[in-house]
Tab-separated table of C-alpha atoms and ligand atoms in Angstrom:
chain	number	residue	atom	x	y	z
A	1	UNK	CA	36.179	69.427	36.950
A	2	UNK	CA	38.221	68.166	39.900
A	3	UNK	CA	42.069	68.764	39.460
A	4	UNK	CA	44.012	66.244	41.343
A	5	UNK	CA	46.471	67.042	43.920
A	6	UNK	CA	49.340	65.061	43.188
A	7	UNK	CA	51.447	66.351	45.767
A	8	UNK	CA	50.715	63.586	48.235
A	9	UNK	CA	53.411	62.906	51.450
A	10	UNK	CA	54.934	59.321	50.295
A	11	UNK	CA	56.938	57.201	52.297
A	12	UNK	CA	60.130	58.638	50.465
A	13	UNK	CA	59.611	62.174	51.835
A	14	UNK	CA	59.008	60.999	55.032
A	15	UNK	CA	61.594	58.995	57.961
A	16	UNK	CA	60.572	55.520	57.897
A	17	UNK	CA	63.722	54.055	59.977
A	18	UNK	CA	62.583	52.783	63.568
A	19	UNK	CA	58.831	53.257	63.202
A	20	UNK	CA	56.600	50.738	63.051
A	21	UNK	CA	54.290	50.993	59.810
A	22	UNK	CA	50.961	49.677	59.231
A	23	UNK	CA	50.263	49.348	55.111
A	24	UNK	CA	47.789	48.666	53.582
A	25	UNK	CA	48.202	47.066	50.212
A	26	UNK	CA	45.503	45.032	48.226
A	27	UNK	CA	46.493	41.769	48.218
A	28	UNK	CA	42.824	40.511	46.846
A	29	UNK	CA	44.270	37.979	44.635
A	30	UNK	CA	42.452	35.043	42.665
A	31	UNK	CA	43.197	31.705	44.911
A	32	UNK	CA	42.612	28.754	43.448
A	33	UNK	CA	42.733	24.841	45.298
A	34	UNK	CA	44.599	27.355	48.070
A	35	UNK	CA	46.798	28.662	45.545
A	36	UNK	CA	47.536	32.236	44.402
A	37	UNK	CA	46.813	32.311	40.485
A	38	UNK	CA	47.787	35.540	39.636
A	39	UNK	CA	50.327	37.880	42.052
A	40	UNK	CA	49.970	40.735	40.064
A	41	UNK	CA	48.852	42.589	42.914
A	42	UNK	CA	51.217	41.283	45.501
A	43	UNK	CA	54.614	41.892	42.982
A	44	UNK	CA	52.898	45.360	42.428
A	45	UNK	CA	53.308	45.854	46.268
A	46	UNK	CA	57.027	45.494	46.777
A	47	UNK	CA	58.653	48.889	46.115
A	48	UNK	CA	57.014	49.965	48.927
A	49	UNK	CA	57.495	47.067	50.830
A	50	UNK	CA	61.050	46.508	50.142
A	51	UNK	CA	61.647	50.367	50.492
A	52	UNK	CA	60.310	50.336	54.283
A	53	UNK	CA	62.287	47.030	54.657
A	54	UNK	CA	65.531	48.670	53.444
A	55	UNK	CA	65.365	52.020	55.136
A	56	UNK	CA	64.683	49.990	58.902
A	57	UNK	CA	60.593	49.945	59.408
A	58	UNK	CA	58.771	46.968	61.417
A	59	UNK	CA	56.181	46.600	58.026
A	60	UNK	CA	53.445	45.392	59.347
A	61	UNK	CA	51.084	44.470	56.456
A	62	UNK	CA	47.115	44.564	56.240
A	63	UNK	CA	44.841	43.474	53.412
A	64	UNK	CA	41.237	42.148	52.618
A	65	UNK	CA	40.842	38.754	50.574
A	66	UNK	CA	37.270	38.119	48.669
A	67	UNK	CA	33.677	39.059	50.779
A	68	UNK	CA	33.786	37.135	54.219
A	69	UNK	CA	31.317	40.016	55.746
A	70	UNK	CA	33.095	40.458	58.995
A	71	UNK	CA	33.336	36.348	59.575
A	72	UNK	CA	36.276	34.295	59.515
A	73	UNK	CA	36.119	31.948	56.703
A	74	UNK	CA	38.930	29.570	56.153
A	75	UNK	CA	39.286	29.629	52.160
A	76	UNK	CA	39.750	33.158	52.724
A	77	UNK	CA	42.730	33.521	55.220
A	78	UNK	CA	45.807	35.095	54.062
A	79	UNK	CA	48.423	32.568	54.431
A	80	UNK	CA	48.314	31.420	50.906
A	81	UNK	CA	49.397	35.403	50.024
A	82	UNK	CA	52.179	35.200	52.342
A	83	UNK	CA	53.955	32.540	51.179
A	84	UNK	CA	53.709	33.725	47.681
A	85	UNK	CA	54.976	37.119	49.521
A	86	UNK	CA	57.894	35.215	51.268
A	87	UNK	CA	58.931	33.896	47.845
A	88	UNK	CA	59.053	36.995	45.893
A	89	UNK	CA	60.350	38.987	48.749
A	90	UNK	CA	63.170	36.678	49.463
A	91	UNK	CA	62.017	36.975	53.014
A	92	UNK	CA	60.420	35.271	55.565
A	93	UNK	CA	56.687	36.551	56.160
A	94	UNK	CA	55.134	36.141	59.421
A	95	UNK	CA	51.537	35.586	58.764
A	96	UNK	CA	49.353	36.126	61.875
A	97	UNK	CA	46.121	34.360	62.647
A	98	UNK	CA	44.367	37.552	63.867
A	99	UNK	CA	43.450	41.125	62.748
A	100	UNK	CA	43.365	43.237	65.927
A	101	UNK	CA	44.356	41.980	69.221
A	102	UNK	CA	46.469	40.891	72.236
A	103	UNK	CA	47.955	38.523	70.215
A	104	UNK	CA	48.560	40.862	67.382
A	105	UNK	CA	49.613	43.624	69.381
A	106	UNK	CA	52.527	41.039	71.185
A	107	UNK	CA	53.934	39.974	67.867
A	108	UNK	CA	54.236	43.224	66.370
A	109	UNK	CA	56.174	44.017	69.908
A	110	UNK	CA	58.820	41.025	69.346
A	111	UNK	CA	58.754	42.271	65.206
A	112	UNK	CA	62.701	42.769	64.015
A	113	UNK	CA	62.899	46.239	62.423
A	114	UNK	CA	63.655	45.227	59.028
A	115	UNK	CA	61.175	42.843	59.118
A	116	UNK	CA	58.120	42.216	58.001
A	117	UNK	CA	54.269	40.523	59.055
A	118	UNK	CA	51.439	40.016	57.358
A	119	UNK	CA	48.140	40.440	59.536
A	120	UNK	CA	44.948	37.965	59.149
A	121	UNK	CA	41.968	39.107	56.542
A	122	UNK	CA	40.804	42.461	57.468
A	123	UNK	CA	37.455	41.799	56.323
A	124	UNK	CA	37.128	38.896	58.921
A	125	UNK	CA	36.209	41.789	61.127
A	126	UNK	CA	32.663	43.091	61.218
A	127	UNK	CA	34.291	46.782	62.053
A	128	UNK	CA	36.556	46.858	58.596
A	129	UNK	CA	33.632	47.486	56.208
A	130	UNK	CA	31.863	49.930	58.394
A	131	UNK	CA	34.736	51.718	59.079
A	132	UNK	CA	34.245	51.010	62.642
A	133	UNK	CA	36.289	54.102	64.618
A	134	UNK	CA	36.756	51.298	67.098
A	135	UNK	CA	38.903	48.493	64.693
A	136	UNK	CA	40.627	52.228	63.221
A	137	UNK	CA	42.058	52.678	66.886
A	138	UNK	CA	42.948	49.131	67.345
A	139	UNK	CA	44.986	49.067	63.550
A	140	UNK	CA	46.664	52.188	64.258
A	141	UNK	CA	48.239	51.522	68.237
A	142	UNK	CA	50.149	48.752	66.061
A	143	UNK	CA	52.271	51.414	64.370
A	144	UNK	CA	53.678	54.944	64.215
A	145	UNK	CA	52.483	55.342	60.242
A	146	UNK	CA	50.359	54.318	58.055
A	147	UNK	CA	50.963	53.814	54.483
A	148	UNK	CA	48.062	53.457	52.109
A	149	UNK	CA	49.281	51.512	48.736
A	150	UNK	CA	45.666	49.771	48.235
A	151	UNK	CA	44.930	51.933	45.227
A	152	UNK	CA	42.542	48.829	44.384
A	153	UNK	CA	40.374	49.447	47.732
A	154	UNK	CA	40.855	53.385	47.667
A	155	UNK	CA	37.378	53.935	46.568
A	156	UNK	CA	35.906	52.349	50.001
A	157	UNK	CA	35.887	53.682	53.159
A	158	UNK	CA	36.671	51.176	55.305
A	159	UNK	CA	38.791	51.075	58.680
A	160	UNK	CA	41.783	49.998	57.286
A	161	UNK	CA	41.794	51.908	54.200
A	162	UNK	CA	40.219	55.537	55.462
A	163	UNK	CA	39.767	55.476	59.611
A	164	UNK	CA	43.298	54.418	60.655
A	165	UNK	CA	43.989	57.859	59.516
A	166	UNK	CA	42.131	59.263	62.123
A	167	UNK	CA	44.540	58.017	64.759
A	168	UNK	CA	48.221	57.906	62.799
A	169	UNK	CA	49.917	60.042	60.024
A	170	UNK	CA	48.581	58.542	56.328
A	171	UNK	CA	51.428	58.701	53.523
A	172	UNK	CA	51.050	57.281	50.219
A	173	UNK	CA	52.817	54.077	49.346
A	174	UNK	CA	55.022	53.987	45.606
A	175	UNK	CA	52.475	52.069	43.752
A	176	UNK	CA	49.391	54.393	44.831
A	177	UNK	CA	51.534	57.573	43.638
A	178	UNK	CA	52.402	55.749	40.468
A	179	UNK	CA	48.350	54.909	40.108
A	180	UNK	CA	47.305	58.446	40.804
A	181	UNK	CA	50.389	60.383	38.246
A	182	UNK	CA	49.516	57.769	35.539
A	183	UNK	CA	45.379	57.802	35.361
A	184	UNK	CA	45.824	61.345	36.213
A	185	UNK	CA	48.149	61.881	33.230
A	186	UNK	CA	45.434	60.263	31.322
A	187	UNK	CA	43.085	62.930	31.986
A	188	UNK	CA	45.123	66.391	32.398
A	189	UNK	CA	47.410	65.917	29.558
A	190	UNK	CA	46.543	62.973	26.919
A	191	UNK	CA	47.891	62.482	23.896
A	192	UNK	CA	45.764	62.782	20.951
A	193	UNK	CA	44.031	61.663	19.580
A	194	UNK	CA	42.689	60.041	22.102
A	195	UNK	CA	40.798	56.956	21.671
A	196	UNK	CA	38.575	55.373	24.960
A	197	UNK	CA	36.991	51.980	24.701
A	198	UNK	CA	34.603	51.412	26.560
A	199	UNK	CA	32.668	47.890	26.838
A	200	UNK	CA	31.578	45.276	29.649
A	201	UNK	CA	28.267	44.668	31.121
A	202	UNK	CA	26.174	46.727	32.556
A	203	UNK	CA	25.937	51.168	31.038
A	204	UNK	CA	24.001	51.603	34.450
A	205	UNK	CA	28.155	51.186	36.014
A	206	UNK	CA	29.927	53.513	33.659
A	207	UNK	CA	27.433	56.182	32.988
A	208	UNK	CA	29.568	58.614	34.581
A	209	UNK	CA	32.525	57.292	32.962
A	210	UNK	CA	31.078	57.452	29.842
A	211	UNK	CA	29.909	61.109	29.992
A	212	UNK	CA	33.600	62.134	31.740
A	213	UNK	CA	35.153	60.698	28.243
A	214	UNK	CA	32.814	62.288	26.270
A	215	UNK	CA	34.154	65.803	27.484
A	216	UNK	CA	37.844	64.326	27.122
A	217	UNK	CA	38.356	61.857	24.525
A	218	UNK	CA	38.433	61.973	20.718
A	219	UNK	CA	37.090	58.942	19.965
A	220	UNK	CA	34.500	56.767	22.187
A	221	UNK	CA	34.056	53.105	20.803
A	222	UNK	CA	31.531	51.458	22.954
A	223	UNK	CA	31.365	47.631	22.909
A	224	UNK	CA	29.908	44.868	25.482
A	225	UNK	CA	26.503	44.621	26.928
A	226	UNK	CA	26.522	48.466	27.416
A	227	UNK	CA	26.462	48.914	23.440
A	228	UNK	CA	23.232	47.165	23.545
A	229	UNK	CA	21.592	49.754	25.561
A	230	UNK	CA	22.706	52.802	23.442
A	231	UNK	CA	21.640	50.632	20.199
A	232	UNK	CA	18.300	50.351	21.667
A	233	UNK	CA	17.988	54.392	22.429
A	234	UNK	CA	18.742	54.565	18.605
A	235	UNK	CA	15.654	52.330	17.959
A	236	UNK	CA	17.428	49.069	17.186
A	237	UNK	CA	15.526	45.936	18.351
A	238	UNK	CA	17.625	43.491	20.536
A	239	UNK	CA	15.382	40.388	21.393
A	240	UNK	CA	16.813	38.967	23.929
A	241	UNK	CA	19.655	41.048	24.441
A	242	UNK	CA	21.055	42.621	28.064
A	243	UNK	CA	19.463	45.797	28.077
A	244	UNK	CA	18.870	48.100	30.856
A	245	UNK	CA	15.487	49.720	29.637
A	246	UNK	CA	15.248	52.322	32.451
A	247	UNK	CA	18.907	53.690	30.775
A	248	UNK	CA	16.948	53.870	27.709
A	249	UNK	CA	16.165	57.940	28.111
A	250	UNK	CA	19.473	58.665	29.569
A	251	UNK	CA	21.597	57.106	27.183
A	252	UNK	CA	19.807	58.412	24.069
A	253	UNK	CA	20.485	62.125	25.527
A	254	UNK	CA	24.299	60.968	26.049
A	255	UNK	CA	23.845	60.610	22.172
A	256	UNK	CA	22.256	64.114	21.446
A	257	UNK	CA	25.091	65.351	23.598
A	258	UNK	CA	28.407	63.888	21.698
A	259	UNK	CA	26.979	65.450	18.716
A	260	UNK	CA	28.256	69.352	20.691
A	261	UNK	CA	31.501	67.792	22.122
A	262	UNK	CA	35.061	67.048	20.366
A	263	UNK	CA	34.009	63.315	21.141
A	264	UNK	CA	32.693	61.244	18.493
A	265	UNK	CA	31.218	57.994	20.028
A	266	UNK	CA	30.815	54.625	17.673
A	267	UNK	CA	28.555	52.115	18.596
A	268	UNK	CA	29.026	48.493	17.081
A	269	UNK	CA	27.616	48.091	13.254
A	270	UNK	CA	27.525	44.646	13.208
A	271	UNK	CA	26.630	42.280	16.201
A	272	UNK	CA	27.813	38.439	16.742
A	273	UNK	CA	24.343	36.829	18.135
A	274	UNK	CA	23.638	33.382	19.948
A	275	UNK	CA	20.626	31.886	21.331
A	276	UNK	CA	22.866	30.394	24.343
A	277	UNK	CA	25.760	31.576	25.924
A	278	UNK	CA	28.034	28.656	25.906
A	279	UNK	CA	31.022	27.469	24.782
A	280	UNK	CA	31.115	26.941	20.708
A	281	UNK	CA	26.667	27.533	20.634
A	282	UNK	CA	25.963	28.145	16.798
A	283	UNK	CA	26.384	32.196	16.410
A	284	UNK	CA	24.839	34.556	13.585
A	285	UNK	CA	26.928	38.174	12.813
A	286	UNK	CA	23.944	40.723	11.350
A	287	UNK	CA	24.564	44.118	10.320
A	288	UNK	CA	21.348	45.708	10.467
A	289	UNK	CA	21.290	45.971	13.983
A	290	UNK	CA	17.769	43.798	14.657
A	291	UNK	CA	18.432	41.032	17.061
A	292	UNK	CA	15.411	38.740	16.474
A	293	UNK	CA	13.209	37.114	19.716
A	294	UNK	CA	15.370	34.183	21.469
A	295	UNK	CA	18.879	35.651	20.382
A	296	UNK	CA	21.409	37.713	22.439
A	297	UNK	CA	24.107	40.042	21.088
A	298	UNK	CA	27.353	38.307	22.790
A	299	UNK	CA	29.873	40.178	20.939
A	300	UNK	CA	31.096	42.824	18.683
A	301	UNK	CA	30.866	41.773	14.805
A	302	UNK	CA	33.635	41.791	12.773
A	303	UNK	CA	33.032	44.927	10.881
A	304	UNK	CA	33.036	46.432	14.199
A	305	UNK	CA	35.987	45.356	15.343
A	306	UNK	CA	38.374	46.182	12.450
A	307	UNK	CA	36.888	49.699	12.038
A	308	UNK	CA	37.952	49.778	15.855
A	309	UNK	CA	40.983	48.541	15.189
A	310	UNK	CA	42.001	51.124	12.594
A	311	UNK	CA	40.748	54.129	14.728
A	312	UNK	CA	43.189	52.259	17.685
A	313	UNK	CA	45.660	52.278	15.046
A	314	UNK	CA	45.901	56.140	14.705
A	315	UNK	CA	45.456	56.973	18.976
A	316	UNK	CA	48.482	58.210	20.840
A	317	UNK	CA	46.454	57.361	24.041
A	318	UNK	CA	44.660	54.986	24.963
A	319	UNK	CA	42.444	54.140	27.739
A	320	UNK	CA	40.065	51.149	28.036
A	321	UNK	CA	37.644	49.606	30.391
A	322	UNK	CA	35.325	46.604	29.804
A	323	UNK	CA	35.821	44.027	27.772
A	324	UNK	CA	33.628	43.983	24.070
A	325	UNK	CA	31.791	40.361	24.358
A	326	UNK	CA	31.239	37.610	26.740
A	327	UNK	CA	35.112	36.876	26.131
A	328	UNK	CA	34.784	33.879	28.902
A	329	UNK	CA	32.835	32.135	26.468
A	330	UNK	CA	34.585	31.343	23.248
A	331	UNK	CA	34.215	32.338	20.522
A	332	UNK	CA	32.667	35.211	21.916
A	333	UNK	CA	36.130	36.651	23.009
A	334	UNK	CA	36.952	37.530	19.413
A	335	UNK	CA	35.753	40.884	19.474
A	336	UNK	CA	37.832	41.771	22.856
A	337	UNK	CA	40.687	39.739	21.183
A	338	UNK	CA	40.781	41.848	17.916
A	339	UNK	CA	41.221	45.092	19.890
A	340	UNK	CA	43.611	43.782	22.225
A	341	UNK	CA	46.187	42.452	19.146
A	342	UNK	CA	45.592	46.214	18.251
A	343	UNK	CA	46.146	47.947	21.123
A	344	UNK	CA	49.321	45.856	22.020
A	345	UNK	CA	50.517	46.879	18.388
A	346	UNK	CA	49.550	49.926	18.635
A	347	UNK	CA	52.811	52.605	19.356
A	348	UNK	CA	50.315	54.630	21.181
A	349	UNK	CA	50.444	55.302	25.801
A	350	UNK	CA	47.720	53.043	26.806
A	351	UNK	CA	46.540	52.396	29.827
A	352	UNK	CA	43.396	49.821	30.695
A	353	UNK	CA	41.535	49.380	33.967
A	354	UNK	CA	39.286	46.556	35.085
A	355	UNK	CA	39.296	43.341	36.621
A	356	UNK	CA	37.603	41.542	33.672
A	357	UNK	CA	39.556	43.109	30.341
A	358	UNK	CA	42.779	42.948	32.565
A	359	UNK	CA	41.594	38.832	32.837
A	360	UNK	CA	41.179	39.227	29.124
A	361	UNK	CA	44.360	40.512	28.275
A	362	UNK	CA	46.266	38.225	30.801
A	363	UNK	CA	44.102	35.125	28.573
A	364	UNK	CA	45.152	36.450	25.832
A	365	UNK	CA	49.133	36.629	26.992
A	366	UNK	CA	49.028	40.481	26.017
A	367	UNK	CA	49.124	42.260	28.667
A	368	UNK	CA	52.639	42.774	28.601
A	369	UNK	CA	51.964	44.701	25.360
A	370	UNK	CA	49.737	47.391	27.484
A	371	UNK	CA	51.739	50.500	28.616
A	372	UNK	CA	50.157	50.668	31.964
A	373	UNK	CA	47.963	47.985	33.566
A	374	UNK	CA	46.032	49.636	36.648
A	375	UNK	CA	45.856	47.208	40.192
A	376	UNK	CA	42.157	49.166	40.244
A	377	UNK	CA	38.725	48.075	38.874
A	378	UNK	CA	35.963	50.326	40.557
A	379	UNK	CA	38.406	52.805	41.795
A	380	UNK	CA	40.027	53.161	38.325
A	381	UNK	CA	36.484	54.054	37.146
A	382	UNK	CA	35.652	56.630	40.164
A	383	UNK	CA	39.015	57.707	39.717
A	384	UNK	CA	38.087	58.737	36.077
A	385	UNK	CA	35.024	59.826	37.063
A	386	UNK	CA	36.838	62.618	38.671
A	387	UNK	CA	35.467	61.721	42.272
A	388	UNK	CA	38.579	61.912	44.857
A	389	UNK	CA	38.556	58.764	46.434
A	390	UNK	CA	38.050	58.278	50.452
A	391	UNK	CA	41.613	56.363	50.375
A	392	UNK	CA	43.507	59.076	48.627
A	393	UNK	CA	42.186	61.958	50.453
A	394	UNK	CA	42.997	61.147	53.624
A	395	UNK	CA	46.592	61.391	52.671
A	396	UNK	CA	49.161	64.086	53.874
A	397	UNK	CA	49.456	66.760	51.235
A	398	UNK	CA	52.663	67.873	51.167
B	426	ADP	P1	35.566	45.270	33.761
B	426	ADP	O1	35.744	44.309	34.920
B	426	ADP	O2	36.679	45.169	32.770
B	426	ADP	O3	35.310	46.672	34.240
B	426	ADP	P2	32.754	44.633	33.580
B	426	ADP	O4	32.819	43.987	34.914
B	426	ADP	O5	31.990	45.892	33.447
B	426	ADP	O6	34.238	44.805	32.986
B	426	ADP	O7	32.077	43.635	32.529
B	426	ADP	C1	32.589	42.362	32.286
B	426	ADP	C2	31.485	41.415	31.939
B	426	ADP	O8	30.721	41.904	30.859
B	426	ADP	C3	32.011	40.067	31.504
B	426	ADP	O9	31.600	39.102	32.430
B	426	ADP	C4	31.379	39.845	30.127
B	426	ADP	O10	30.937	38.513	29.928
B	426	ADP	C5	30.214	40.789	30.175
B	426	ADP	N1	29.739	41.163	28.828
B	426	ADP	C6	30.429	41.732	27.838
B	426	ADP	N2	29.678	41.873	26.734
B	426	ADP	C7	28.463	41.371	27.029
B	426	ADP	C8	27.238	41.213	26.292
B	426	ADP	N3	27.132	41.629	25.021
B	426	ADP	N4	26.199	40.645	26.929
B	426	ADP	C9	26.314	40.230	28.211
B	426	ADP	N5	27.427	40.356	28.955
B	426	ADP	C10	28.494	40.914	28.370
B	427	MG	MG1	34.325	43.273	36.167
């Protein structure tokens, strides 16, 4: 089992006044009509930022927005971010039209210390996502230090989130070290019981997620399109169901295997089935497990979900990842729903991970309720996994 080092260089342990800093934070926020619709990520960003600003740094800010594969596309520039940055900063933001360059390298010159910029799309470069020792060099003659605080991206090795560190001394920014002490907390030294819930799409994703949890949790309550594959291993027919049938094998021996470990894993006993996925289709619960030809299991049934709910009841952790039905489609959020009212009531440390039950909760105006809400989707997951992650490594130790 990999034991995380924790002891990471941050930018308190370090001089910060009078050197320019490159940091990169993960400002991949949901735009909509040109609009940021959720800052989570950006407010999440400004210890650090407002630290560097404080203590006399030139901040000079890098990020990636949504999948432009190293070309410049318009609905994905950055100057929607910086505004909302400006705002909740109280500062102004100077948002540059370029990466890496001339032009780049002038306005960082002319840069107040004590001030801040906000470089163009990172991923508008082809060199960002191949981590391109080239773009690394370019990023890191802009500054004196880099500061990783893109725990979101820290499972990619990209230029700006692993090469840059090549060519400058990597620290971690506050909100990485907060991500890495709480999900490590999670795993060295949980409260117990421990309950993990585990749903979402695809089992073929969380495999190693699910067998980490399986040496660490208590309880393992499996919802989502992944319960259909373990429900299948047990013999249960799913007509038309998501199942991955070439997980089949390897989730049936994840099965034989709980029954040696402290874990004891629950798979739904009741399923809500459709024939259609759309809003307010006609919907069937069953308890036997068959899904007839032409319907799809959606959802967790209500049986399912209150059992969950009273194992949730008695955690004092909690971790969860995935949500338990198509909860974009009403009613098929009712499953996800149930759990969330009883994790938010719940008196127990939880912690949840992932882009689409963190959308859930936010729906659902809960996640206030949650103890600790992780900026990370895949890199929560690797982080669990107990893989170090190419972002976090390259950090000073101290
Ligand atoms: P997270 O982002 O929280 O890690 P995932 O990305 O793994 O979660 O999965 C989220 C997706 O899983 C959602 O789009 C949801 O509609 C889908 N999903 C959940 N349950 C089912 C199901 N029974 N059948 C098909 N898709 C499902
Ligand atoms: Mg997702």
């Amino acid at each position: 089992m990999v034991v995380f080092d924790l002891a990471k260089v941050t930018v308190q342990d370090i001089e910060v006044g009078g050197k320019r800093v490159l940091v990169r934070v993960d400002f991949n926020v949901p735009l909509i009509g040109g609009e940021v619709k959720d800052d989570t990520r950006i407010r999440e960003a400004l210890p650090t930022i407002r630290y560097l600003l404080n203590h006399g740094a030139k901040v000079i800010l890098a990020s990636h927005l949504g999948r432009p594969k190293g070309e410049v596309k318009a609905e994905l520039r950055l100057d929607p971010v910086a505004g909302r940055l400006s705002e909740l900063l109280n500062e102004p933001v100077i948002k540059l039209d370029q990466v890496v360059g001339d032009s780049v390298a002038a306005a960082v010159a002319t840069l107040k210390y004590g001030a801040v910029l906000l470089l163009e799309n990172v991923r508008f470069e082809k060199g960002e996502e191949k981590n391109d020792p080239q773009m690394s060099r370019q990023l890191a003659e802009l500054a004196d230090l880099y500061v990783n605080d893109a725990f979101g991206t820290a499972h990619r090795a990209h230029a700006s989130t692993v090469g840059v560190a090549d060519f400058l001394p990597a620290v971690a920014g506050l909100l990485m070290i907060k991500e890495i002490e709480t999900l490590t907390r999670c795993i060295d030294n949980p409260g117990r019981p421990l309950v993990a819930i585990l749903g979402g799409a695809k089992v073929s994703d969380k495999m190693n997620v699910i067998r980490r949890f399986l040496q660490l949790a208590d309880w393992l309550l499996i919802g989502g399109g992944m319960a259909n594959t373990f429900l299948a291993a047990q013999g249960c027919a799913l007509g038309d169901s998501l199942v991955e049938s070439e997980r089949i094998a390897e989730a049936k021996k994840m099965l034989e295997d709980s029954a040696k470990s402290r874990c004891r894993i629950l798979l739904p006993e009741d399923l809500l089935i459709t024939r259609e996925i759309k809003a307010d289709s006609p919907y069937r619960i069953i308890g036997d497990g068959a899904v007839e030809e032409g319907w799809k299991a959606v959802d967790i049934g209500p049986g399912t979900a209150t059992r969950y709910s009273r194992i949730v009841s008695e955690a004092q952790m909690i971790i969860w990842n995935g949500p338990l039905g198509v909860y974009e489609v009403p009613p098929f959020h009712r499953g996800t729903e149930t759990l969330a009212r009883a994790v938010a009531r719940s008196d127990a440390y939880s912690v949840v991970g992932g882009g689409d039950v963190v959308a859930a909760l936010e729906s659902l105006g809960l996640s206030g309720e949650i103890s600790f809400i992780s900026t990370g989707g895949g890199a929560t997951l690797e982080f669990w996994e107990g893989r170090e992650l190419p972002g976090i490594k390259i950090l000073q130790e101290k």
